[in-house]
CSV table of C-alpha atoms and ligand atoms in Angstrom, one decimal:
chain,number,residue,atom,x,y,z
A,1401,UNK,CA,71.0,88.4,125.8
A,1402,UNK,CA,70.8,85.8,127.5
A,1403,UNK,CA,73.9,83.7,127.6
A,1404,UNK,CA,72.7,80.2,126.1
A,1405,UNK,CA,74.5,77.8,128.8
A,1406,UNK,CA,74.1,79.8,131.6
A,1407,UNK,CA,73.4,77.4,134.3
A,1408,UNK,CA,69.8,78.1,135.6
A,1409,UNK,CA,69.3,78.4,140.0
A,1410,UNK,CA,67.3,80.0,142.2
A,1411,UNK,CA,67.4,83.9,141.4
A,1412,UNK,CA,70.0,85.5,144.3
A,1413,UNK,CA,68.4,85.7,147.5
A,1414,UNK,CA,66.1,83.3,147.3
A,1415,UNK,CA,66.5,79.6,148.2
A,1416,UNK,CA,64.3,76.0,148.0
A,1417,UNK,CA,63.1,74.5,150.8
A,1418,UNK,CA,64.3,71.1,150.4
A,1419,UNK,CA,61.9,68.1,151.9
A,1420,UNK,CA,64.8,67.6,154.3
A,1421,UNK,CA,64.1,70.8,155.8
A,1422,UNK,CA,60.6,70.6,155.7
A,1423,UNK,CA,60.8,69.4,159.5
A,1424,UNK,CA,61.3,72.9,160.2
A,1425,UNK,CA,58.9,74.8,158.7
A,1426,UNK,CA,56.2,72.6,159.4
A,1427,UNK,CA,57.6,72.8,163.3
A,1428,UNK,CA,57.5,77.1,163.2
A,1429,UNK,CA,54.3,76.9,161.0
A,1430,UNK,CA,52.4,74.8,163.6
A,1431,UNK,CA,53.7,76.8,166.6
A,1432,UNK,CA,52.8,80.2,164.9
A,1433,UNK,CA,49.2,78.9,164.0
A,1434,UNK,CA,49.0,77.5,167.5
A,1435,UNK,CA,50.0,80.9,169.2
A,1436,UNK,CA,47.9,83.0,167.2
A,1437,UNK,CA,45.4,81.5,167.8
A,1438,UNK,CA,45.7,81.2,171.8
A,1439,UNK,CA,46.1,84.8,171.3
A,1440,UNK,CA,42.1,84.8,169.2
A,1441,UNK,CA,44.0,85.7,166.1
A,1442,UNK,CA,42.3,84.3,162.6
A,1443,UNK,CA,44.3,83.8,159.5
A,1444,UNK,CA,44.0,86.2,156.6
A,1445,UNK,CA,45.8,86.0,153.0
A,1446,UNK,CA,46.1,89.0,150.8
A,1447,UNK,CA,47.3,88.6,147.5
A,1448,UNK,CA,51.1,88.2,146.7
A,1449,UNK,CA,50.8,91.9,144.9
A,1450,UNK,CA,49.5,95.1,145.6
A,1451,UNK,CA,48.9,98.3,144.0
A,1452,UNK,CA,52.2,100.3,144.5
A,1453,UNK,CA,50.2,103.5,145.8
A,1454,UNK,CA,49.7,101.1,148.8
A,1455,UNK,CA,53.1,100.9,150.0
A,1456,UNK,CA,54.6,104.3,148.8
A,1457,UNK,CA,51.6,105.9,151.3
A,1458,UNK,CA,52.2,103.6,153.9
A,1459,UNK,CA,55.7,102.3,154.3
A,1460,UNK,CA,57.1,106.2,153.2
A,1461,UNK,CA,58.5,107.3,150.3
A,1462,UNK,CA,61.7,107.6,152.6
A,1463,UNK,CA,62.4,104.4,153.6
A,1464,UNK,CA,64.9,101.6,152.1
A,1465,UNK,CA,62.3,99.7,151.6
A,1466,UNK,CA,60.0,102.2,148.9
A,1467,UNK,CA,63.5,103.5,147.4
A,1468,UNK,CA,65.4,100.3,146.9
A,1469,UNK,CA,64.2,97.3,147.8
A,1470,UNK,CA,60.8,96.8,146.2
A,1471,UNK,CA,59.7,94.6,143.1
A,1472,UNK,CA,57.4,97.0,141.3
A,1473,UNK,CA,56.4,96.0,137.6
A,1474,UNK,CA,53.5,97.4,135.0
A,1475,UNK,CA,51.3,94.6,134.4
A,1476,UNK,CA,49.8,94.4,130.6
A,1477,UNK,CA,46.9,96.7,131.5
A,1478,UNK,CA,49.4,99.4,132.4
A,1479,UNK,CA,48.9,99.4,135.9
A,1480,UNK,CA,52.2,99.6,138.6
A,1481,UNK,CA,51.8,96.6,140.7
A,1482,UNK,CA,54.0,96.0,143.4
A,1483,UNK,CA,55.1,91.9,145.0
A,1484,UNK,CA,54.6,92.0,148.6
A,1485,UNK,CA,57.7,93.8,150.7
A,1486,UNK,CA,55.7,93.9,154.0
A,1487,UNK,CA,52.4,92.3,155.8
A,1488,UNK,CA,50.9,95.2,157.6
A,1489,UNK,CA,49.6,97.7,154.6
A,1490,UNK,CA,48.0,94.7,153.1
A,1491,UNK,CA,45.7,93.8,156.4
A,1492,UNK,CA,44.9,97.5,156.9
A,1493,UNK,CA,44.0,97.4,153.0
A,1494,UNK,CA,41.9,94.2,153.3
A,1495,UNK,CA,40.2,96.0,156.9
A,1496,UNK,CA,38.8,99.3,154.9
A,1497,UNK,CA,38.0,97.3,151.8
A,1498,UNK,CA,35.9,94.7,153.6
A,1499,UNK,CA,34.4,97.6,155.6
A,1500,UNK,CA,35.8,95.7,159.2
A,1501,UNK,CA,35.9,98.5,161.6
A,1502,UNK,CA,32.1,97.8,161.7
A,1503,UNK,CA,32.6,94.1,163.1
A,1504,UNK,CA,33.8,93.8,167.0
A,1505,UNK,CA,36.7,95.5,168.0
A,1506,UNK,CA,39.7,95.0,167.6
A,1507,UNK,CA,40.1,92.5,164.8
A,1508,UNK,CA,42.6,89.9,165.5
A,1509,UNK,CA,44.5,88.9,162.4
A,1510,UNK,CA,47.5,86.6,161.6
A,1511,UNK,CA,49.0,85.7,158.6
A,1512,UNK,CA,52.1,83.7,157.2
A,1513,UNK,CA,53.1,84.9,153.6
A,1514,UNK,CA,56.6,85.6,151.7
A,1515,UNK,CA,57.9,88.9,151.4
A,1516,UNK,CA,60.0,90.3,148.4
A,1517,UNK,CA,62.8,92.9,149.1
A,1518,UNK,CA,65.9,93.8,146.9
A,1519,UNK,CA,68.1,93.8,149.4
A,1520,UNK,CA,71.6,92.8,149.4
A,1521,UNK,CA,72.0,89.0,150.5
A,1522,UNK,CA,73.6,87.8,153.8
A,1523,UNK,CA,73.1,85.8,156.8
A,1524,UNK,CA,69.6,85.6,157.3
A,1525,UNK,CA,69.1,88.2,155.1
A,1526,UNK,CA,67.4,86.9,151.9
A,1527,UNK,CA,65.4,88.5,148.9
A,1528,UNK,CA,62.3,86.2,149.5
A,1529,UNK,CA,61.4,85.4,153.1
A,1530,UNK,CA,58.6,84.4,155.2
A,1531,UNK,CA,57.1,86.1,157.7
A,1532,UNK,CA,54.8,85.1,160.5
A,1533,UNK,CA,52.9,88.3,161.2
A,1534,UNK,CA,50.2,89.8,163.8
A,1535,UNK,CA,48.1,92.4,163.5
A,1536,UNK,CA,45.4,93.7,165.8
A,1537,UNK,CA,43.4,96.9,164.6
A,1538,UNK,CA,41.1,98.7,166.1
A,1539,UNK,CA,42.1,98.8,169.6
A,1540,UNK,CA,44.2,102.0,171.4
A,1541,UNK,CA,44.6,100.1,174.5
A,1542,UNK,CA,48.5,100.3,175.7
A,1543,UNK,CA,47.5,96.3,176.9
A,1544,UNK,CA,47.2,95.3,173.3
A,1545,UNK,CA,50.9,96.3,172.8
A,1546,UNK,CA,52.0,94.2,175.8
A,1547,UNK,CA,49.6,91.2,174.4
A,1548,UNK,CA,51.2,91.4,170.9
A,1549,UNK,CA,55.0,91.3,172.7
A,1550,UNK,CA,54.1,88.6,174.6
A,1551,UNK,CA,52.6,86.6,171.8
A,1552,UNK,CA,56.0,87.0,169.7
A,1553,UNK,CA,57.6,86.4,173.0
A,1554,UNK,CA,55.6,83.2,173.3
A,1555,UNK,CA,55.8,82.3,170.1
A,1556,UNK,CA,59.8,81.9,170.0
A,1557,UNK,CA,60.3,80.5,173.1
A,1558,UNK,CA,57.5,77.4,171.3
A,1559,UNK,CA,59.6,77.2,168.8
A,1560,UNK,CA,62.8,76.2,170.9
A,1561,UNK,CA,64.8,79.2,170.8
A,1562,UNK,CA,66.3,80.3,174.4
A,1563,UNK,CA,67.7,83.3,175.7
A,1564,UNK,CA,66.0,85.8,173.7
A,1565,UNK,CA,66.4,89.6,174.3
A,1566,UNK,CA,63.7,91.7,174.2
A,1567,UNK,CA,63.9,95.8,173.1
A,1568,UNK,CA,61.3,98.2,173.1
A,1569,UNK,CA,61.3,101.9,172.7
A,1570,UNK,CA,59.0,104.7,172.1
A,1571,UNK,CA,58.6,107.2,168.8
A,1572,UNK,CA,55.7,109.4,170.5
A,1573,UNK,CA,53.8,110.5,167.6
A,1574,UNK,CA,52.3,113.3,165.3
A,1575,UNK,CA,51.8,115.4,168.8
A,1576,UNK,CA,55.4,114.9,170.1
A,1577,UNK,CA,57.6,113.5,167.4
A,1578,UNK,CA,58.0,116.8,165.3
A,1579,UNK,CA,59.3,119.0,168.0
A,1580,UNK,CA,62.0,115.9,168.7
A,1581,UNK,CA,63.0,115.6,165.2
A,1582,UNK,CA,63.7,119.6,165.4
A,1583,UNK,CA,66.1,118.6,168.1
A,1584,UNK,CA,67.6,116.2,166.6
A,1585,UNK,CA,68.4,117.8,163.8
A,1586,UNK,CA,70.0,120.6,165.1
A,1587,UNK,CA,72.0,118.6,166.9
A,1588,UNK,CA,73.2,116.7,163.7
A,1589,UNK,CA,73.4,120.1,161.8
A,1590,UNK,CA,77.0,121.0,163.1
A,1591,UNK,CA,78.1,118.0,162.5
A,1592,UNK,CA,77.0,117.1,158.9
A,1593,UNK,CA,80.5,116.7,157.5
A,1594,UNK,CA,81.2,114.0,159.6
A,1595,UNK,CA,78.5,112.0,158.5
A,1596,UNK,CA,78.6,109.3,156.7
A,1597,UNK,CA,76.9,109.4,152.8
A,1598,UNK,CA,73.7,107.6,154.1
A,1599,UNK,CA,73.2,109.9,157.2
A,1600,UNK,CA,73.5,112.8,155.4
A,1601,UNK,CA,70.5,111.8,152.9
A,1602,UNK,CA,68.6,110.8,156.2
A,1603,UNK,CA,69.5,114.4,157.5
A,1604,UNK,CA,67.2,115.6,154.9
A,1605,UNK,CA,65.0,113.0,153.9
A,1606,UNK,CA,64.0,110.8,157.6
A,1607,UNK,CA,65.7,112.7,159.9
A,1608,UNK,CA,64.6,109.7,162.6
A,1609,UNK,CA,66.7,106.7,160.8
A,1610,UNK,CA,69.8,109.0,161.7
A,1611,UNK,CA,69.5,106.9,164.9
A,1612,UNK,CA,69.6,103.4,163.1
A,1613,UNK,CA,73.2,104.1,161.2
A,1614,UNK,CA,76.0,101.5,162.5
A,1615,UNK,CA,79.0,102.9,160.7
A,1616,UNK,CA,81.9,103.9,163.1
A,1617,UNK,CA,81.9,107.6,162.2
A,1618,UNK,CA,78.1,108.1,163.3
A,1619,UNK,CA,77.9,107.2,166.5
A,1620,UNK,CA,79.5,109.8,169.2
A,1621,UNK,CA,77.2,112.1,167.3
A,1622,UNK,CA,74.5,109.4,167.8
A,1623,UNK,CA,75.5,108.9,171.2
A,1624,UNK,CA,75.4,112.4,172.8
A,1625,UNK,CA,72.2,113.3,170.3
A,1626,UNK,CA,69.1,113.7,172.4
A,1627,UNK,CA,66.7,110.9,173.6
A,1628,UNK,CA,63.2,110.6,172.3
A,1629,UNK,CA,61.8,109.5,175.5
A,1630,UNK,CA,63.0,112.7,177.0
A,1631,UNK,CA,60.3,114.6,174.8
A,1632,UNK,CA,57.0,112.3,174.2
A,1633,UNK,CA,54.3,114.1,175.3
A,1634,UNK,CA,51.9,113.3,178.4
A,1635,UNK,CA,50.1,110.7,176.3
A,1636,UNK,CA,52.9,109.0,175.1
A,1637,UNK,CA,54.6,108.9,177.9
A,1638,UNK,CA,51.7,107.3,180.1
A,1639,UNK,CA,51.2,104.3,177.3
A,1640,UNK,CA,54.5,103.7,177.3
A,1641,UNK,CA,54.3,103.5,180.9
A,1642,UNK,CA,51.7,101.0,180.7
A,1643,UNK,CA,53.1,99.1,178.3
A,1644,UNK,CA,56.1,98.4,180.3
A,1645,UNK,CA,54.4,97.9,183.7
A,1646,UNK,CA,52.4,95.1,181.9
A,1647,UNK,CA,55.2,93.2,180.2
A,1648,UNK,CA,56.7,93.5,184.0
A,1649,UNK,CA,53.3,91.8,185.3
A,1650,UNK,CA,53.9,88.9,182.7
A,1651,UNK,CA,57.2,88.5,183.6
A,1652,UNK,CA,58.8,89.7,180.3
A,1653,UNK,CA,62.0,91.1,180.8
A,1654,UNK,CA,62.8,93.9,178.1
A,1655,UNK,CA,65.8,96.5,177.8
A,1656,UNK,CA,64.4,100.0,177.5
A,1657,UNK,CA,66.3,101.1,174.1
A,1658,UNK,CA,66.3,105.0,173.0
A,1659,UNK,CA,67.8,104.7,169.6
A,1660,UNK,CA,65.3,102.1,168.5
A,1661,UNK,CA,64.0,103.2,165.6
A,1662,UNK,CA,62.2,101.4,162.2
A,1663,UNK,CA,62.8,100.6,158.7
A,1664,UNK,CA,59.2,101.8,157.9
A,1665,UNK,CA,57.6,105.6,158.2
A,1666,UNK,CA,54.1,104.4,159.6
A,1667,UNK,CA,54.7,103.5,163.4
A,1668,UNK,CA,53.8,105.6,166.4
A,1669,UNK,CA,54.3,105.1,170.2
A,1670,UNK,CA,55.8,101.6,171.1
A,1671,UNK,CA,58.5,99.9,168.5
A,1672,UNK,CA,60.1,96.6,169.4
A,1673,UNK,CA,62.1,93.9,168.3
A,1674,UNK,CA,63.3,90.4,169.9
A,1675,UNK,CA,66.8,89.2,168.9
A,1676,UNK,CA,68.5,85.9,169.9
A,1677,UNK,CA,70.7,85.6,172.5
A,1678,UNK,CA,73.9,85.9,170.6
A,1679,UNK,CA,75.1,89.1,169.0
A,1680,UNK,CA,74.5,89.4,165.4
A,1681,UNK,CA,74.3,92.2,163.1
A,1682,UNK,CA,71.2,91.2,160.8
A,1683,UNK,CA,69.4,89.3,163.6
A,1684,UNK,CA,66.0,90.5,164.7
A,1685,UNK,CA,63.8,87.4,165.2
A,1686,UNK,CA,60.6,89.4,165.2
A,1687,UNK,CA,59.8,93.0,165.3
A,1688,UNK,CA,56.8,95.5,165.4
A,1689,UNK,CA,54.9,98.2,167.1
A,1690,UNK,CA,51.9,100.7,166.8
A,1691,UNK,CA,50.9,102.5,163.8
A,1692,UNK,CA,47.5,104.6,164.7
A,1693,UNK,CA,48.1,106.7,161.6
A,1694,UNK,CA,48.4,104.0,159.0
A,1695,UNK,CA,44.6,103.3,158.4
A,1696,UNK,CA,43.4,106.7,157.9
A,1697,UNK,CA,46.4,107.4,155.9
A,1698,UNK,CA,44.7,105.1,152.9
A,1699,UNK,CA,41.5,106.2,153.3
A,1700,UNK,CA,40.3,104.5,156.3
A,1701,UNK,CA,38.4,106.2,160.0
A,1702,UNK,CA,41.4,107.0,162.3
A,1703,UNK,CA,42.0,103.7,163.6
A,1704,UNK,CA,44.8,102.8,165.9
A,1705,UNK,CA,46.3,99.2,165.8
A,1706,UNK,CA,49.6,97.4,166.3
A,1707,UNK,CA,51.1,94.3,165.2
A,1708,UNK,CA,54.5,92.5,164.5
A,1709,UNK,CA,56.2,90.3,162.0
A,1710,UNK,CA,58.6,87.6,162.2
A,1711,UNK,CA,61.0,85.9,159.9
A,1712,UNK,CA,60.5,82.0,159.6
A,1713,UNK,CA,64.1,81.6,157.5
A,1714,UNK,CA,65.8,83.6,160.9
A,1715,UNK,CA,64.4,81.5,163.5
A,1716,UNK,CA,64.8,78.0,161.4
A,1717,UNK,CA,68.3,79.4,161.3
A,1718,UNK,CA,68.6,79.9,165.2
A,1719,UNK,CA,66.8,76.8,166.0
A,1720,UNK,CA,69.5,74.9,163.7
A,1721,UNK,CA,72.5,76.8,165.4
A,1722,UNK,CA,71.0,75.7,168.6
A,1723,UNK,CA,71.3,72.2,167.7
A,1724,UNK,CA,67.6,72.1,167.9
A,1725,UNK,CA,65.9,69.2,165.9
A,1726,UNK,CA,61.9,69.6,166.1
A,1727,UNK,CA,59.6,66.6,167.1
A,1728,UNK,CA,60.8,63.5,164.9
A,1729,UNK,CA,58.6,63.3,162.3
A,1730,UNK,CA,56.5,60.3,163.5
A,1731,UNK,CA,56.5,56.8,161.8
A,1732,UNK,CA,52.7,57.1,160.6
A,1733,UNK,CA,51.7,53.4,162.0
A,1734,UNK,CA,49.3,53.6,159.1
A,1735,UNK,CA,52.0,53.2,156.7
A,1736,UNK,CA,53.3,50.3,155.0
A,1737,UNK,CA,56.2,49.6,152.5
A,1738,UNK,CA,55.5,46.9,150.0
A,1739,UNK,CA,58.3,44.3,148.7
A,1740,UNK,CA,57.4,42.0,146.6
A,1741,UNK,CA,59.5,39.0,144.8
A,1742,UNK,CA,58.8,37.6,141.2
A,1743,UNK,CA,56.7,38.8,138.5
A,1744,UNK,CA,53.1,37.3,139.5
A,1745,UNK,CA,54.0,39.0,143.6
A,1746,UNK,CA,54.4,42.5,141.8
A,1747,UNK,CA,50.9,42.2,139.7
A,1748,UNK,CA,49.5,41.4,143.4
A,1749,UNK,CA,51.2,44.0,144.5
A,1750,UNK,CA,50.1,46.6,142.2
A,1751,UNK,CA,46.4,45.9,143.3
A,1752,UNK,CA,47.3,45.9,146.7
A,1753,UNK,CA,48.7,49.5,146.4
A,1754,UNK,CA,45.9,51.0,144.8
A,1755,UNK,CA,43.5,49.2,146.9
A,1756,UNK,CA,45.3,50.1,150.3
A,1757,UNK,CA,45.6,54.0,149.1
A,1758,UNK,CA,42.0,54.0,148.2
A,1759,UNK,CA,41.5,53.4,151.7
A,1760,UNK,CA,43.7,56.5,152.9
A,1761,UNK,CA,46.9,54.0,153.6
A,1762,UNK,CA,50.6,55.7,153.0
A,1763,UNK,CA,51.8,53.1,150.7
A,1764,UNK,CA,55.8,52.8,149.4
A,1765,UNK,CA,57.1,50.0,147.0
A,1766,UNK,CA,59.4,49.7,144.6
A,1767,UNK,CA,58.6,50.9,140.6
A,1768,UNK,CA,61.3,48.4,139.9
A,1769,UNK,CA,62.2,44.8,140.0
A,1770,UNK,CA,64.8,45.0,142.9
A,1771,UNK,CA,66.1,42.4,145.1
A,1772,UNK,CA,64.6,41.7,148.7
A,1773,UNK,CA,67.6,43.5,150.4
A,1774,UNK,CA,67.5,46.5,148.6
A,1775,UNK,CA,63.8,46.8,149.2
A,1776,UNK,CA,63.9,46.4,152.9
A,1777,UNK,CA,66.7,49.0,152.6
A,1778,UNK,CA,64.2,51.6,151.2
A,1779,UNK,CA,61.5,50.4,153.3
A,1780,UNK,CA,64.0,51.4,156.2
A,1781,UNK,CA,64.9,54.6,155.1
A,1782,UNK,CA,61.1,55.5,154.1
A,1783,UNK,CA,58.9,56.6,156.7
A,1784,UNK,CA,56.8,53.3,156.8
A,1785,UNK,CA,56.0,51.6,160.4
A,1786,UNK,CA,55.5,48.2,158.9
A,1787,UNK,CA,56.7,46.1,155.8
A,1788,UNK,CA,54.4,43.6,153.5
A,1789,UNK,CA,56.4,41.1,151.8
A,1790,UNK,CA,54.7,38.9,148.9
A,1791,UNK,CA,56.5,36.7,147.3
A,1792,UNK,CA,55.6,32.9,145.6
A,1793,UNK,CA,54.9,31.2,148.5
A,1794,UNK,CA,52.6,34.1,150.5
A,1795,UNK,CA,51.1,34.1,147.1
A,1796,UNK,CA,49.8,30.9,147.2
A,1797,UNK,CA,48.8,30.6,150.7
A,1798,UNK,CA,47.4,34.1,150.0
A,1799,UNK,CA,48.9,35.0,153.7
A,1800,UNK,CA,52.1,38.3,153.1
A,1801,UNK,CA,54.7,38.7,155.8
A,1802,UNK,CA,54.5,41.6,157.7
A,1803,UNK,CA,57.4,43.0,159.3
A,1804,UNK,CA,57.2,45.5,162.0
A,1805,UNK,CA,60.3,47.8,161.6
A,1806,UNK,CA,60.8,49.1,164.5
A,1807,UNK,CA,60.6,45.6,166.9
A,1808,UNK,CA,61.5,43.5,163.5
A,1809,UNK,CA,59.5,41.1,164.4
A,1810,UNK,CA,57.3,39.1,161.7
A,1811,UNK,CA,53.7,37.6,161.5
A,1812,UNK,CA,51.5,36.7,159.3
A,1813,UNK,CA,48.3,38.8,157.4
A,1814,UNK,CA,46.0,37.3,155.1
A,1815,UNK,CA,46.5,39.2,152.0
A,1816,UNK,CA,42.2,39.5,151.3
A,1817,UNK,CA,41.2,41.7,154.0
A,1818,UNK,CA,44.2,43.6,154.2
A,1819,UNK,CA,42.9,47.1,155.1
A,1820,UNK,CA,40.7,46.1,157.9
A,1821,UNK,CA,43.5,43.9,159.4
A,1822,UNK,CA,46.3,46.8,159.0
A,1823,UNK,CA,44.1,49.3,160.5
A,1824,UNK,CA,42.8,46.4,163.7
A,1825,UNK,CA,46.7,45.9,164.1
A,1826,UNK,CA,47.6,49.6,164.5
B,1308,HAM,P1,60.5,94.3,159.7
B,1308,HAM,O1,61.2,94.8,160.8
B,1308,HAM,O2,60.8,95.0,158.2
B,1308,HAM,O3,58.9,94.6,160.0
B,1308,HAM,O4,60.3,92.9,159.1
B,1308,HAM,C1,59.8,91.9,160.2
B,1308,HAM,C2,60.7,90.6,160.6
B,1308,HAM,O5,60.9,89.9,159.5
B,1308,HAM,C3,61.9,90.9,160.9
B,1308,HAM,O6,62.7,91.2,162.3
B,1308,HAM,C4,63.1,89.9,160.5
B,1308,HAM,O7,63.0,88.5,161.3
B,1308,HAM,C5,61.9,89.4,159.1
B,1308,HAM,N1,62.9,90.2,157.8
B,1308,HAM,C6,63.0,91.3,157.4
B,1308,HAM,N2,64.0,91.5,156.3
B,1308,HAM,C7,64.1,90.2,156.4
B,1308,HAM,C8,65.0,89.5,155.1
B,1308,HAM,N3,65.5,90.6,154.2
B,1308,HAM,N4,65.3,88.2,155.0
B,1308,HAM,C9,65.0,87.6,156.3
B,1308,HAM,N5,64.0,88.1,157.5
B,1308,HAM,C10,63.6,89.2,157.3
B,1308,HAM,C11,57.8,94.6,159.2
B,1308,HAM,O8,58.0,94.2,158.1
B,1308,HAM,C12,56.2,95.1,159.6
B,1308,HAM,N6,55.3,94.7,158.7
B,1308,HAM,C13,56.2,94.0,160.9
B,1308,HAM,C14,55.0,94.8,162.0
B,1308,HAM,C15,53.7,93.9,161.4
B,1308,HAM,N7,54.6,95.7,162.1
B,1308,HAM,C16,53.6,95.9,162.8
B,1308,HAM,N8,52.6,94.8,162.2
């Protein structure tokens, strides 16, 4: 039963993006679009929800996302649908559905989209977050792994974040990983009693994720476990060496992190994360990797691919912690505040507003009679570059007073051909 007087507010783990914060959002999205374009990526938008089976088959049934975090519902036609818990599978589905394998390969996409995960909310971890994502589909070259990392690196630096750290690893492929997992399990098998409850489940369901455990009691077992990098097959090893060589050539510093594994099952070979300079628990600003088996898993031809997702809220939180203020919203020279004194001037103002807005000029004005002082205060708080003042004297001379908000200089301006004069004067 719904409580009658329950205060209505944003659902847990979500937030409103208020007007004052929009400058950060616009900034980060602008840099994302610019960087994606420089690297030759085109925008793709997929539906907010997909058939649930798309995520079961790609993200993986033993993962936290599928087991605990998906917003899944049945629609009125009894189809099971899921709000997008990540961006890669939908793009892969679109690639197959629209026959994009017949385009010149690779096909390079980017997206900026909300993602929904029923997580335990905490700093930088939300139930709805936005991701800037990149997917490069149809080419197995190691150069593309480095390129995608380079893109994420460039993007983060361009937003204004400094001191970022890149962690990379290779988790092998179907050829070498099964043998590694066998060794990993036999290492853990004798220590099962000492493991945390979650690791006991991981041991059976998703042993690679044992390496992701942060619990104190599991650290020794983890530290002494076999390292995947020692068990890569020749192809995976060569691929990883080339990724590192190219990163070095491009002056991108990295730390090889053998325990870096990801929370999604579709990765093969290279995986990576970029963190801000300061340490923290949930800090990846962006993460991704290669996923050569995913397209085939959902009915496409075997098609290699690589990409990343980067959380926009986390970037904004980091920018704020660095006291970074995006390029100030510039006063639009084409914007004007109209202040009026008296009823006749009010009527004149209404027709002036209409005329200016129809000509594409941004207009601010008071909606009720207020003192000139109060109107000038509002004008100062708006982003108008100039204020046009109309009172009785101005009406009789048919000339308004035009106040430049920055220089504070007032000039006279005929009220008849305002649009021409205002645009001439910008
Ligand atoms: P992911 O690591 O789950 O990967 O998410 C990518 C990024 O999204 C994270 O590094 C983080 O910046 C942000 N993020 C994730 N969860 C949250 C959350 N609950 N609240 C705030 N930010 C969050 C993927 O989703 C893959 N689809 C990435 C990918 C693309 N791999 C290949 N292509």
